[in-house]
mmCIF file of C-alpha atoms in Angstrom:
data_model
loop_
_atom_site.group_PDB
_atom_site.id
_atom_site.type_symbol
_atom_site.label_atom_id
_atom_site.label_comp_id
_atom_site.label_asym_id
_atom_site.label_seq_id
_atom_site.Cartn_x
_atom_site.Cartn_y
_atom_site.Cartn_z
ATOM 1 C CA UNK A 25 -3.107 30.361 -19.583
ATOM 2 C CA UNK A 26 -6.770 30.199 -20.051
ATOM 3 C CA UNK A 27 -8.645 27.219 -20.508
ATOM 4 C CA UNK A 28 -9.726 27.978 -24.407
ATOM 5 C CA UNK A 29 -6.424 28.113 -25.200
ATOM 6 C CA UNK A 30 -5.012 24.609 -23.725
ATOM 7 C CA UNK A 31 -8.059 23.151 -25.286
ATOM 8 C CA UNK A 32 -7.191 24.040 -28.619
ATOM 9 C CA UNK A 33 -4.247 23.308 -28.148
ATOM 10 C CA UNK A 34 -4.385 19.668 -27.832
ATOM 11 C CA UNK A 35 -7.965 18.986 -28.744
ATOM 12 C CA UNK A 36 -7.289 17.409 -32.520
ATOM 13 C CA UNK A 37 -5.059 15.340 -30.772
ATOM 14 C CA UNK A 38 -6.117 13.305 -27.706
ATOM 15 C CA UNK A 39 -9.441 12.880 -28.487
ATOM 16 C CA UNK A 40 -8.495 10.000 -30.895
ATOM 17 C CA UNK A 41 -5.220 8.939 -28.409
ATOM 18 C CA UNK A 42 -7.425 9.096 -25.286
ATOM 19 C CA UNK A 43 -10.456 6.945 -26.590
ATOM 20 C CA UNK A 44 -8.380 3.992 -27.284
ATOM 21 C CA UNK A 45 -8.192 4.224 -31.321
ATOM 22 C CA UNK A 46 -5.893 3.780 -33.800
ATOM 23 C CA UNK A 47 -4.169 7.523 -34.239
ATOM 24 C CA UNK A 48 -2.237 7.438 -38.016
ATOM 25 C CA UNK A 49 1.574 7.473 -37.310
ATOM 26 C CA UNK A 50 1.872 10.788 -38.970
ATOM 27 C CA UNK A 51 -0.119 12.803 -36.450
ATOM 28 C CA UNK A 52 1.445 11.165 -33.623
ATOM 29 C CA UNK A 53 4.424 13.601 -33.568
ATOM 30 C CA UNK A 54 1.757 16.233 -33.600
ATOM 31 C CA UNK A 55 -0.185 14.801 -30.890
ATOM 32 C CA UNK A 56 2.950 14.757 -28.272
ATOM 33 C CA UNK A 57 3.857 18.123 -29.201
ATOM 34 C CA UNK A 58 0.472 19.577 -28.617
ATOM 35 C CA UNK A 59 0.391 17.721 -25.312
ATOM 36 C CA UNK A 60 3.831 19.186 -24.092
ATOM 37 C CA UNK A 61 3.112 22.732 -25.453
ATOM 38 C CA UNK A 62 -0.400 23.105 -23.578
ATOM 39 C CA UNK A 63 1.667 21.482 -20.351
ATOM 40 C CA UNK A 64 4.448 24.118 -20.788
ATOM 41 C CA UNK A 65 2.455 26.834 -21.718
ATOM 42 C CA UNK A 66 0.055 26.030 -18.036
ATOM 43 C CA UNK A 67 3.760 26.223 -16.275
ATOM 44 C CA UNK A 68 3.922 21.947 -16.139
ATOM 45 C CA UNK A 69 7.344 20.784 -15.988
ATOM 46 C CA UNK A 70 6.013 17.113 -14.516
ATOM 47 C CA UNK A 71 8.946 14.085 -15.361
ATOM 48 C CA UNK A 72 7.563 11.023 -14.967
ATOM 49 C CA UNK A 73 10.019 7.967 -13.574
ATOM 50 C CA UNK A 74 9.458 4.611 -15.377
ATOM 51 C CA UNK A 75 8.652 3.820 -11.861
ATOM 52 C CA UNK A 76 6.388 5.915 -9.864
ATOM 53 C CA UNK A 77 6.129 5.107 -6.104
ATOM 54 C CA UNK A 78 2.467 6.652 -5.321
ATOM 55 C CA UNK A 79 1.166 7.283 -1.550
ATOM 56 C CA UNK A 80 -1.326 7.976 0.196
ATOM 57 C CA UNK A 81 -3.392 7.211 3.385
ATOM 58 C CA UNK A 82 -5.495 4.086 2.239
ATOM 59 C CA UNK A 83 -5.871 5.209 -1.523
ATOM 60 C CA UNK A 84 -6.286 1.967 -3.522
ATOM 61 C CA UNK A 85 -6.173 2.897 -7.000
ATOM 62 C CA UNK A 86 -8.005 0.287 -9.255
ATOM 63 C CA UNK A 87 -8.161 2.686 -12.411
ATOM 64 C CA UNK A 88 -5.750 5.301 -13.633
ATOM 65 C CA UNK A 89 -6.138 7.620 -16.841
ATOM 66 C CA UNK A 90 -3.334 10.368 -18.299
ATOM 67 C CA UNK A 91 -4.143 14.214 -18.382
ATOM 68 C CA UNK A 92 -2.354 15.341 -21.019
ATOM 69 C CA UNK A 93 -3.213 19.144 -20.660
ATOM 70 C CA UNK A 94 -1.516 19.076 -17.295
ATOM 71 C CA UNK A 95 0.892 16.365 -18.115
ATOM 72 C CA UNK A 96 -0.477 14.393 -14.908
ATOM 73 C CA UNK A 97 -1.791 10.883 -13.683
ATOM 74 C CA UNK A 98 -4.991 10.599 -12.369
ATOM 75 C CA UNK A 99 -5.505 7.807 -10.070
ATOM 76 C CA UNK A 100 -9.210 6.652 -8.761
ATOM 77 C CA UNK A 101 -9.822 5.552 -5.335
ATOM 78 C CA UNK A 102 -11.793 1.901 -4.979
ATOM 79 C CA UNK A 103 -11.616 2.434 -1.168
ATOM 80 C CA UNK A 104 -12.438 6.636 -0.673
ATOM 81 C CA UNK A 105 -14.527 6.891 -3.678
ATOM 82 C CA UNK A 106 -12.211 10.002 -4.942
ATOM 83 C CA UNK A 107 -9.782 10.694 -8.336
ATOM 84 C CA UNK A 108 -6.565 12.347 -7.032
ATOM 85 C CA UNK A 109 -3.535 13.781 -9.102
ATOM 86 C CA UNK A 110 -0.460 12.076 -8.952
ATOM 87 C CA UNK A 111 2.361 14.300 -8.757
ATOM 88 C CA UNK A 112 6.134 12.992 -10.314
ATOM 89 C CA UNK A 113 6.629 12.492 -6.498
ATOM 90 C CA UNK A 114 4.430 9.964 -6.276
ATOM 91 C CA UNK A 115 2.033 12.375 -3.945
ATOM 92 C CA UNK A 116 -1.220 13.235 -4.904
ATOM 93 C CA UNK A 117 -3.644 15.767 -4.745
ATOM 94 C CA UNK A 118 -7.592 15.032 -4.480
ATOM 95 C CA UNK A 119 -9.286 16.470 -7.712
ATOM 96 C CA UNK A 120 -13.027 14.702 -7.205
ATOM 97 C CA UNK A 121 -14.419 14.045 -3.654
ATOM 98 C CA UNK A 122 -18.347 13.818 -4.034
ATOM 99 C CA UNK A 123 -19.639 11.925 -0.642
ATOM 100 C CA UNK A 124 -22.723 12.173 -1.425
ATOM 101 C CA UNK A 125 -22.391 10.849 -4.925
ATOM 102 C CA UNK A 126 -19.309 8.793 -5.879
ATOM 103 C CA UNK A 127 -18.585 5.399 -3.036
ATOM 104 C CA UNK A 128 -15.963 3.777 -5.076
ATOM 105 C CA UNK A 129 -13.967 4.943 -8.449
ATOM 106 C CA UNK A 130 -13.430 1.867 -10.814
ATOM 107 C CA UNK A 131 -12.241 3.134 -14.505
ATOM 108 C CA UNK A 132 -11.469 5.899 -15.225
ATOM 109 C CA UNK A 133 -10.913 8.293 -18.752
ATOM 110 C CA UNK A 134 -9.680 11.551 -19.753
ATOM 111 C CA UNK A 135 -11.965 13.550 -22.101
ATOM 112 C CA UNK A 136 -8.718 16.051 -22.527
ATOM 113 C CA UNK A 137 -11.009 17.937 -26.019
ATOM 114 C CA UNK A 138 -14.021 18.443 -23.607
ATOM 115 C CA UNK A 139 -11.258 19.550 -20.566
ATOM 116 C CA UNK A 140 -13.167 16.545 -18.309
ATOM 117 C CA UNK A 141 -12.697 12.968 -16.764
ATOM 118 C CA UNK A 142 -15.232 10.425 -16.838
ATOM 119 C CA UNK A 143 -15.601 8.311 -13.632
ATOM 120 C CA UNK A 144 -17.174 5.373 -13.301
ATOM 121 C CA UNK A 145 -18.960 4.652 -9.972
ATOM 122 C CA UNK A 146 -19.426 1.078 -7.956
ATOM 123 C CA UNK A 147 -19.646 -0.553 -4.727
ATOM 124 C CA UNK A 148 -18.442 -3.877 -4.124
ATOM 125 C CA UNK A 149 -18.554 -3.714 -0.307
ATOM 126 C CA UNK A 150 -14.974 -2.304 0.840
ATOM 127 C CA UNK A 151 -14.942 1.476 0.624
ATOM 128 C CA UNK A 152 -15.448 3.546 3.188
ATOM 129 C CA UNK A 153 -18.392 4.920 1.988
ATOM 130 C CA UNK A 154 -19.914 1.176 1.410
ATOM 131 C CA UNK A 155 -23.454 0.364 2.364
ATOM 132 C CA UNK A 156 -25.708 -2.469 2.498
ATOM 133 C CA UNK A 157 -28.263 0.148 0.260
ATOM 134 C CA UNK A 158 -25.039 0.245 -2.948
ATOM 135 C CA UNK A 159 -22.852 -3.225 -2.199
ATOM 136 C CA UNK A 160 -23.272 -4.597 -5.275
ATOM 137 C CA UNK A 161 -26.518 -2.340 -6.847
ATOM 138 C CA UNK A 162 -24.396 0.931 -7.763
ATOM 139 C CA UNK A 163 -23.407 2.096 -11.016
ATOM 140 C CA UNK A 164 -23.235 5.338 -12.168
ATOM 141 C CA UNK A 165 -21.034 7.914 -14.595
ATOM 142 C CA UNK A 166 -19.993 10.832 -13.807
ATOM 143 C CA UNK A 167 -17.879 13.577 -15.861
ATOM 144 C CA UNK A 168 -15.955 16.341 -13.697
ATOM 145 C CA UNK A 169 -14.157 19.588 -14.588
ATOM 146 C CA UNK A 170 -9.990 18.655 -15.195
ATOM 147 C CA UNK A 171 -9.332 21.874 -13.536
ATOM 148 C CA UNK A 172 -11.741 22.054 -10.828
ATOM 149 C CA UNK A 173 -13.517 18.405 -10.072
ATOM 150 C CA UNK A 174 -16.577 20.305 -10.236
ATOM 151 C CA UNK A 175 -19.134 18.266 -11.397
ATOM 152 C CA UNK A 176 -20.187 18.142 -15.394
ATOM 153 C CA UNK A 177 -23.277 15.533 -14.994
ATOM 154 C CA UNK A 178 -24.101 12.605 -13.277
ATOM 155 C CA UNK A 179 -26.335 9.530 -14.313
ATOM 156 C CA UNK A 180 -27.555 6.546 -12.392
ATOM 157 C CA UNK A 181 -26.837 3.456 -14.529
ATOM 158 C CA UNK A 182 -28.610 0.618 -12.260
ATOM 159 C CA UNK A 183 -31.786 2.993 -12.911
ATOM 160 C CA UNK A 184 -31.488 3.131 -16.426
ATOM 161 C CA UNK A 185 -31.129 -0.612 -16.503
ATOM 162 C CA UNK A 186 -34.564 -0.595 -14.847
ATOM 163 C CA UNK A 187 -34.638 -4.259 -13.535
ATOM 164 C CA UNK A 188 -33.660 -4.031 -10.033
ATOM 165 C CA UNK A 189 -30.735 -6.682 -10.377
ATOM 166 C CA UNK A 190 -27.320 -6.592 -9.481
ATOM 167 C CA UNK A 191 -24.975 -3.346 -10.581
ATOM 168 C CA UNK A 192 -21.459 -2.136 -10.427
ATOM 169 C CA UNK A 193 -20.191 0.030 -13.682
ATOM 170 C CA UNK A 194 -16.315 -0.849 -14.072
ATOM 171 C CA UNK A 195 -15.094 0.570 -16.636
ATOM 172 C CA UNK A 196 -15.524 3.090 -19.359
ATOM 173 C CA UNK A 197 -14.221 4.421 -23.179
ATOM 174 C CA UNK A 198 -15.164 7.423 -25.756
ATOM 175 C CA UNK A 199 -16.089 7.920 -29.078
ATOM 176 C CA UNK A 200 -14.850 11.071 -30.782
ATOM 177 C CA UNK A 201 -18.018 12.870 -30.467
ATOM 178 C CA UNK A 202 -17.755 12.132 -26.721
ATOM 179 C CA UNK A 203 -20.407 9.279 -26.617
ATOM 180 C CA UNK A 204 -19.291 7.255 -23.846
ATOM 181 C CA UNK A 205 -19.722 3.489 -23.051
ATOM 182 C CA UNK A 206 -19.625 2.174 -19.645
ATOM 183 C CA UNK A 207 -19.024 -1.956 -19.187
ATOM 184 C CA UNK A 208 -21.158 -3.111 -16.179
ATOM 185 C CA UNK A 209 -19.055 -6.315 -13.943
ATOM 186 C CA UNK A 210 -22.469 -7.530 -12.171
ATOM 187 C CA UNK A 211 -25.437 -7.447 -15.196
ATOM 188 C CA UNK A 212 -24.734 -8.122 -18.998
ATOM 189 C CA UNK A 213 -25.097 -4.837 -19.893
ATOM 190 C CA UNK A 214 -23.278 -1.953 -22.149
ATOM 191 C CA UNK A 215 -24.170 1.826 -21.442
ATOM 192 C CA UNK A 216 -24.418 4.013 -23.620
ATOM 193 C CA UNK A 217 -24.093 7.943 -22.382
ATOM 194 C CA UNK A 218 -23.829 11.227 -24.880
ATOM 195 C CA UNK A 219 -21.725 14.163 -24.251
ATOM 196 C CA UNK A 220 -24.140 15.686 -21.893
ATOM 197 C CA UNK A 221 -25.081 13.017 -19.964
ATOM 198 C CA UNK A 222 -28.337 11.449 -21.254
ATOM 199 C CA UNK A 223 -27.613 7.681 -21.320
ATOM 200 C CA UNK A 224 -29.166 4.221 -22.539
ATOM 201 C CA UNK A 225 -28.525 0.962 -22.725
ATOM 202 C CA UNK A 226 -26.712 -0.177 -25.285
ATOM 203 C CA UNK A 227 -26.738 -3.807 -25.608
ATOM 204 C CA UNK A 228 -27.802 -6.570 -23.133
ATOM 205 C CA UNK A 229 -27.013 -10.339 -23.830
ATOM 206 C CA UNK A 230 -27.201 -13.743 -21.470
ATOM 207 C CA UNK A 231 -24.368 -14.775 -22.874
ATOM 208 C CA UNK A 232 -22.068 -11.660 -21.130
ATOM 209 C CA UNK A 233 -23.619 -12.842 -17.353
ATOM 210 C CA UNK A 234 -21.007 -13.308 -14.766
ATOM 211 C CA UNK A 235 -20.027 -16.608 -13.253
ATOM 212 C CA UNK A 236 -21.861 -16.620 -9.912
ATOM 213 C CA UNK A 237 -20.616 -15.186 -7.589
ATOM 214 C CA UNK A 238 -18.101 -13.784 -9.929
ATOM 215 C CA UNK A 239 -17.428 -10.231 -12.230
ATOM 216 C CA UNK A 240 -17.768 -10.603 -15.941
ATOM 217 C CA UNK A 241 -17.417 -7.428 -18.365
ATOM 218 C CA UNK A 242 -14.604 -5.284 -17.609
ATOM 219 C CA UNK A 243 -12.075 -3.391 -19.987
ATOM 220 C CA UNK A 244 -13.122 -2.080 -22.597
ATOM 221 C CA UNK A 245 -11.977 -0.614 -25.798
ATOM 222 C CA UNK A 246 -13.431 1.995 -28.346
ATOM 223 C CA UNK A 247 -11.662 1.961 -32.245
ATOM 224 C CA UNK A 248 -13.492 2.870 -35.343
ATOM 225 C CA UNK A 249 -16.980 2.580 -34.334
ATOM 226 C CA UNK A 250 -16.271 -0.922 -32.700
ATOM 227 C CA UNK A 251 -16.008 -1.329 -28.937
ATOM 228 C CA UNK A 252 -14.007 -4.272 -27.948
ATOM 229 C CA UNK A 253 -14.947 -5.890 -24.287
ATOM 230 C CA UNK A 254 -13.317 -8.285 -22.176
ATOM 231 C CA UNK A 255 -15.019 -10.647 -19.332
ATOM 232 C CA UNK A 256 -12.769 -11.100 -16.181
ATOM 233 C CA UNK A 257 -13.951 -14.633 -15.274
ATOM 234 C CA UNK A 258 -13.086 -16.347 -18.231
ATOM 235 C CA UNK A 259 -11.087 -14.015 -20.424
ATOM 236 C CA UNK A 260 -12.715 -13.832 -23.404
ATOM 237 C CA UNK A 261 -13.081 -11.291 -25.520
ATOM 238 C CA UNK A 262 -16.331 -9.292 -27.649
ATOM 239 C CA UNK A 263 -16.713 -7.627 -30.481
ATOM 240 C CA UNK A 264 -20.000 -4.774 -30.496
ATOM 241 C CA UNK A 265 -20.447 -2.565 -33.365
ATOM 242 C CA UNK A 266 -22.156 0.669 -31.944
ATOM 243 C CA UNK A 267 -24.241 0.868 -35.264
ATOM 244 C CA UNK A 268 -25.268 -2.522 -34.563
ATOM 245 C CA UNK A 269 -25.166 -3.119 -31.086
ATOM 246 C CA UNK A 270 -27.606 -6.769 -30.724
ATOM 247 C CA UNK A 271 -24.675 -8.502 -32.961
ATOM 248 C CA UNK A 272 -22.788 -8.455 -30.476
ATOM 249 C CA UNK A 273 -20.032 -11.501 -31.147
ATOM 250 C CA UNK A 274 -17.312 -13.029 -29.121
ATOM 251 C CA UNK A 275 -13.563 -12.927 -30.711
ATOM 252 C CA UNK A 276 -11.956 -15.869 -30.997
ATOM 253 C CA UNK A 277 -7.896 -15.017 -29.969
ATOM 254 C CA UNK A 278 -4.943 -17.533 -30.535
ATOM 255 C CA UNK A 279 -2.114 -17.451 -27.884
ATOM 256 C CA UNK A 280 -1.546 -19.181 -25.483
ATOM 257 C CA UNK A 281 -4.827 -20.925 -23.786
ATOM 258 C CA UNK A 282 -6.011 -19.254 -20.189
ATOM 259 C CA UNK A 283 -3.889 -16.138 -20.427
ATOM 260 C CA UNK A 284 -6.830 -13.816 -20.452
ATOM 261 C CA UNK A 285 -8.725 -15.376 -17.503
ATOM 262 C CA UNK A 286 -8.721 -12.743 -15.172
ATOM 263 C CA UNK A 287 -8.718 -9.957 -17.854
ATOM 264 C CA UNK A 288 -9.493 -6.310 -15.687
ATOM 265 C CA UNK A 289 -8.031 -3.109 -17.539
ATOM 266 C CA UNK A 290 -8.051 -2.764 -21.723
ATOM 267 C CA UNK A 291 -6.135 0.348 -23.246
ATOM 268 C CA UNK A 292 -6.268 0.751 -26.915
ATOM 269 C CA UNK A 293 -3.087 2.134 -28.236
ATOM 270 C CA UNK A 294 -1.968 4.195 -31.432
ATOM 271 C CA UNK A 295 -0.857 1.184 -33.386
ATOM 272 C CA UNK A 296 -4.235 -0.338 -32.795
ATOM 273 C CA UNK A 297 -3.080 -2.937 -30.705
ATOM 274 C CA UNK A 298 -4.874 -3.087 -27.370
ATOM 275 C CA UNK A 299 -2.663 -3.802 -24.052
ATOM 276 C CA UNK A 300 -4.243 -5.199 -21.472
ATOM 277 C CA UNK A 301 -3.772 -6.360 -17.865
ATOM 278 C CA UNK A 302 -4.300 -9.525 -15.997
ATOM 279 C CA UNK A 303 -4.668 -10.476 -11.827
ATOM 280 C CA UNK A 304 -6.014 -13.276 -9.799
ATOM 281 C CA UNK A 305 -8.236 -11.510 -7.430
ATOM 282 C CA UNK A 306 -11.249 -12.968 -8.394
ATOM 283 C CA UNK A 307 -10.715 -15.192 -10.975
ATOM 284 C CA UNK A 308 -7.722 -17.894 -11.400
ATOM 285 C CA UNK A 309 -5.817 -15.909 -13.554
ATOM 286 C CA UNK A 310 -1.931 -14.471 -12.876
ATOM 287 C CA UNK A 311 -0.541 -10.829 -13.024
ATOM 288 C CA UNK A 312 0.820 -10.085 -16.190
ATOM 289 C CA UNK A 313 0.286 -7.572 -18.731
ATOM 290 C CA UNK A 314 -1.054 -8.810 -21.568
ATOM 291 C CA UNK A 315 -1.397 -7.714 -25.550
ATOM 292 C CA UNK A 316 -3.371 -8.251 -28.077
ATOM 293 C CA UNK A 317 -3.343 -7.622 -32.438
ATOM 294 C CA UNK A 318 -5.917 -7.681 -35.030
ATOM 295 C CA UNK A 319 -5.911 -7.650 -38.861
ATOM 296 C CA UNK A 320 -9.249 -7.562 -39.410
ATOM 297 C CA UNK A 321 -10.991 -4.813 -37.387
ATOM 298 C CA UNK A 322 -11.419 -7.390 -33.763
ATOM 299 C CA UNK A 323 -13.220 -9.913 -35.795
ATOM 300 C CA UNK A 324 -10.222 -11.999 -34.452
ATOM 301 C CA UNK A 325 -7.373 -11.395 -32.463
ATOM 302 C CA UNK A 326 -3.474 -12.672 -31.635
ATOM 303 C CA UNK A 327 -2.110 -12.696 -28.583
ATOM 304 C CA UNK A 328 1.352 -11.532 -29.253
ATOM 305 C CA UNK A 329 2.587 -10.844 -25.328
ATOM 306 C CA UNK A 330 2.182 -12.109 -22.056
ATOM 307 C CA UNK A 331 4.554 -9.783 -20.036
ATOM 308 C CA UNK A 332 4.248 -11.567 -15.431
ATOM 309 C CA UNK A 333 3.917 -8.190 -13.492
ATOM 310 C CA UNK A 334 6.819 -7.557 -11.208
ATOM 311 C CA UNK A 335 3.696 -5.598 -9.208
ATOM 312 C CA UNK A 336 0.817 -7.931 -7.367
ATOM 313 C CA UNK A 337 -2.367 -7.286 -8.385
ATOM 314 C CA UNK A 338 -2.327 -5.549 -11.431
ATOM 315 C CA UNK A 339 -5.835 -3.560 -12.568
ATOM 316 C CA UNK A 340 -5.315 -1.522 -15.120
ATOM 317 C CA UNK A 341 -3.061 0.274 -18.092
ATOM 318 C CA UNK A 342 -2.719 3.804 -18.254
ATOM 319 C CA UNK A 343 -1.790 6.001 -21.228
ATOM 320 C CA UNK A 344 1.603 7.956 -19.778
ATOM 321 C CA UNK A 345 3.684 10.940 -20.907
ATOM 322 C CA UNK A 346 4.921 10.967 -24.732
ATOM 323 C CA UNK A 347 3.515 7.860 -25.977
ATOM 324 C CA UNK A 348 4.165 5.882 -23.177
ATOM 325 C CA UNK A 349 1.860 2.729 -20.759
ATOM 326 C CA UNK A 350 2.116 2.368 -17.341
ATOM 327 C CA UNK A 351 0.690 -0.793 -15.567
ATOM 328 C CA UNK A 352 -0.958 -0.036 -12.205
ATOM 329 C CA UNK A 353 -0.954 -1.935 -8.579
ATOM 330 C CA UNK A 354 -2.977 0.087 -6.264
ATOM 331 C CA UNK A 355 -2.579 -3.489 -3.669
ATOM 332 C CA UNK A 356 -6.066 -4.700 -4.134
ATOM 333 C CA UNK A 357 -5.048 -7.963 -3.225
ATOM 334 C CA UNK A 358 -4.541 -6.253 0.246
ATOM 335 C CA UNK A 359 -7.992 -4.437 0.481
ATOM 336 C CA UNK A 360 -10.154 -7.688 -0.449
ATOM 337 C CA UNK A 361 -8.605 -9.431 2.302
ATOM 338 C CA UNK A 362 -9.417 -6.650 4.921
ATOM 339 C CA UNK A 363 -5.617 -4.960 4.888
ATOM 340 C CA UNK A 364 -4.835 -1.490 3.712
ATOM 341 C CA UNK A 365 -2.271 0.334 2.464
ATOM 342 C CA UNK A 366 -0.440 3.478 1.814
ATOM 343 C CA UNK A 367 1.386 2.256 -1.305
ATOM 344 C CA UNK A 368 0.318 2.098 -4.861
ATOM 345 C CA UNK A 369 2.641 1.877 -8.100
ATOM 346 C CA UNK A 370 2.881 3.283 -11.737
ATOM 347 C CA UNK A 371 5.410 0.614 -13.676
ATOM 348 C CA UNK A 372 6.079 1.681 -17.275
ATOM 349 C CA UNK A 373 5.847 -0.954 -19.374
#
């Protein structure tokens, strides 16, 4: 089938399901059925367990994203600096490998209306490709080819931020237009990067500084115009209107007190509710999988769940097959302290 085809085929609907809004319940029939019909009509027959047992040499996942015009998990690498397809197996198959380029993949999104992924690209000291020149003063987005990994664009973050301080781009989200927004974990800074690859920043505010030593913006979360961002080291959470970007606000949540310390992945799902996922690895927080309601457009926010992980070190939620979220381990707890592994998992939740 070629390419034009599968595009149009689900390009009304995962734009809106892949950039974290709120799709209306009557197009969400629609959305799955365009997804399966572009995966049958490639040849994808790809079932999904509620647990998938990944592997591979040394991968490390932190990030993982849902292709749904070949009905497939994409995984990035924090240690090999690569995004590899997961197959229902739980093998995978390398998709981005840029040596040259990428040294470790944090977050991770599928762009399934412009048939791309966007990576976002850090270094915090334990990938192979590490180096006392990026530890710490590396971000960067990239978008590849779904089909091919060949590369879309590439733009250097930490030199659009221009001020020579510390840099590591974590994660990232998508308007409808494409516009994407990349959170930065070392600097208190928002990207901002257009559909072909010219970027800015968006917003920069004291008050979104790490603790030292420490990570601070994370997950984040585009819906309506409004990104929502969460700091890892004490778990709050931020409202930023794009349109307005310098009113930047935090979000006062009720719940239960300390349950978002440690906040890494966001995903924004079609109900408008935003799931989320919590870990201790840098931060004294626990692993659970979190979520979180508004009424009033993020101005506040509930904290209806707190779900412990049956996984250790939980990074990130994933958008899955038919509507579904998986929570992902890729054993980070195991890299930080100098150990690696072959074993990462995909939990539905």
């Amino acid at each position: 089938m070629n390419r034009q085809l599968s595009r149009a085929l689900v390009a009304a609907a995962t734009t809106a399901l892949l950039t974290a809004g709120a799709l209306p319940a009557a197009n969400a029939a629609s959305a799955n059925a365009a997804s399966a019909n572009a995966a049958a009509a490639n040849g994808h027959a790809a079932h999904y367990q509620a647990v998938v047992a990944g592997h591979a040499p040394s991968l490390h996942p932190e990030g993982a994203t849902w292709d749904p015009l070949h009905r497939q998990f994409l995984v990035g690498s924090l240690h090999h600096g690569t995004v590899s397809a997961v197959r229902p197996d739980g093998s995978v198959r390398t998709l981005v490998d840029e040596p040259q380029t990428i040294v470790s993949v944090l977050g991770l999104h599928v762009d399934a209306a412009r048939d791309r992924v966007l990576v976002a690209n850090g270094d915090n000291g334990v990938g192979v490709r590490s180096s006392a020149a990026t530890t710490g003063k590396l971000a960067g987005l990239g978008a590849y080819d779904l089909e091919t990994g060949r590369r879309l664009f590439y733009v250097d973050l930490a030199a659009v931020a221009g001020d020579g301080a510390a840099h590591i781009a974590n994660d990232v989200a998508f308007a409808p237009d494409g516009t994407a927004y990349v959170t930065d974990s070392l600097s208190p800074i928002v990207y901002r990067v257009t559909r072909d690859g010219r970027a800015s920043v968006l917003l920069r505010d004291a008050r979104l500084s790490p603790a030292p030593g420490g990570y601070g913006l994370n997950g984040i979360v585009y819906q309506d115009g409004t990104l929502v961002l969460g700091k890892y080291d004490d778990g709050t959470l931020w409202r930023v209107d794009v349109r307005r970007p310098a009113d930047v606000r935090p979000i006062p949540v009720t719940g239960t007190a300390g349950a978002l310390v440690g906040l890494d992945g966001l995903l924004g799902r079609r109900d408008g509710s935003i799931l989320g996922a919590t870990n201790g690895l840098g931060a004294p927080g626990r692993d659970a999988q979190v979520e979180l309601r508004s009424k009033d457009g993020w101005r506040t926010a509930r904290l209806v769940a707190v779900h412990p992980s049956v996984d250790p070190a939980v990074t990130a939620v994933t958008p899955g097959p038919d509507g579904s979220a998986y929570l992902l381990s890729g054993r980070m707890d195991l890299l930080f302290s100098g150990t690696t592994s072959d074993s990462f998992t995909l939990r539905r939740i």
